[in-house]
Amino acid sequence: AAINEALAESGAASLKQMGIVMKAAQARLKGKNVDGKTLSEKVRSRLA
């Protein structure tokens, strides 16, 4: 859900914009124990 919100918020459509989505998703997940690599893989799969 946080990834979908981050994608919608950033308007990212390509892997070149992955950093923007990661930053937004990490901000939404702050305080939760989320593995950065797992998050990165999920964001990458959504943008691919």
C-alpha positions as MATLAB code, in Angstrom:
seq = 'AAINEALAESGAASLKQMGIVMKAAQARLKGKNVDGKTLSEKVRSRLA';
ca = [
       0.000    0.000    0.000;
       2.801    2.430    0.841;
       4.469    1.682   -2.491;
       1.256    2.337   -4.415;
       0.783    5.630   -2.561;
       4.391    6.616   -3.227;
       4.008    5.815   -6.933;
       0.809    7.853   -7.173;
       2.331   10.741   -5.234;
       5.520   10.894   -7.282;
       3.983   10.147  -10.673;
       7.000    7.960  -11.439;
       6.728    5.787  -14.512;
      10.236    4.447  -15.085;
      13.167    2.915  -13.253;
      15.024    6.219  -13.672;
      12.620    7.667  -11.098;
      13.024    4.827   -8.618;
      14.903    7.003   -6.125;
      11.970    9.383   -5.849;
       9.583    6.506   -5.165;
      11.956    4.908   -2.644;
      12.267    8.156   -0.713;
       8.482    8.619   -0.591;
       7.860    4.981    0.378;
      10.497    5.071    3.127;
       8.934    8.240    4.530;
       5.546    6.485    4.682;
       7.083    3.424    6.350;
       9.162    5.367    8.884;
       9.102    3.689   12.272;
       8.373    0.269   10.801;
      11.121   -2.297   10.467;
      11.289   -2.520    6.678;
      14.231   -4.053    4.836;
      15.529   -1.594    2.239;
      16.484   -4.343   -0.205;
      13.012   -5.896   -0.069;
      11.401   -2.499   -0.535;
      13.736   -1.759   -3.444;
      12.850   -5.058   -5.157;
       9.124   -4.384   -4.793;
       9.421   -0.833   -6.133;
      11.560   -2.076   -9.032;
       8.982   -4.733   -9.951;
       6.198   -2.122   -9.980;
       8.185    0.205  -12.255;
       9.455   -2.486  -14.624;
];
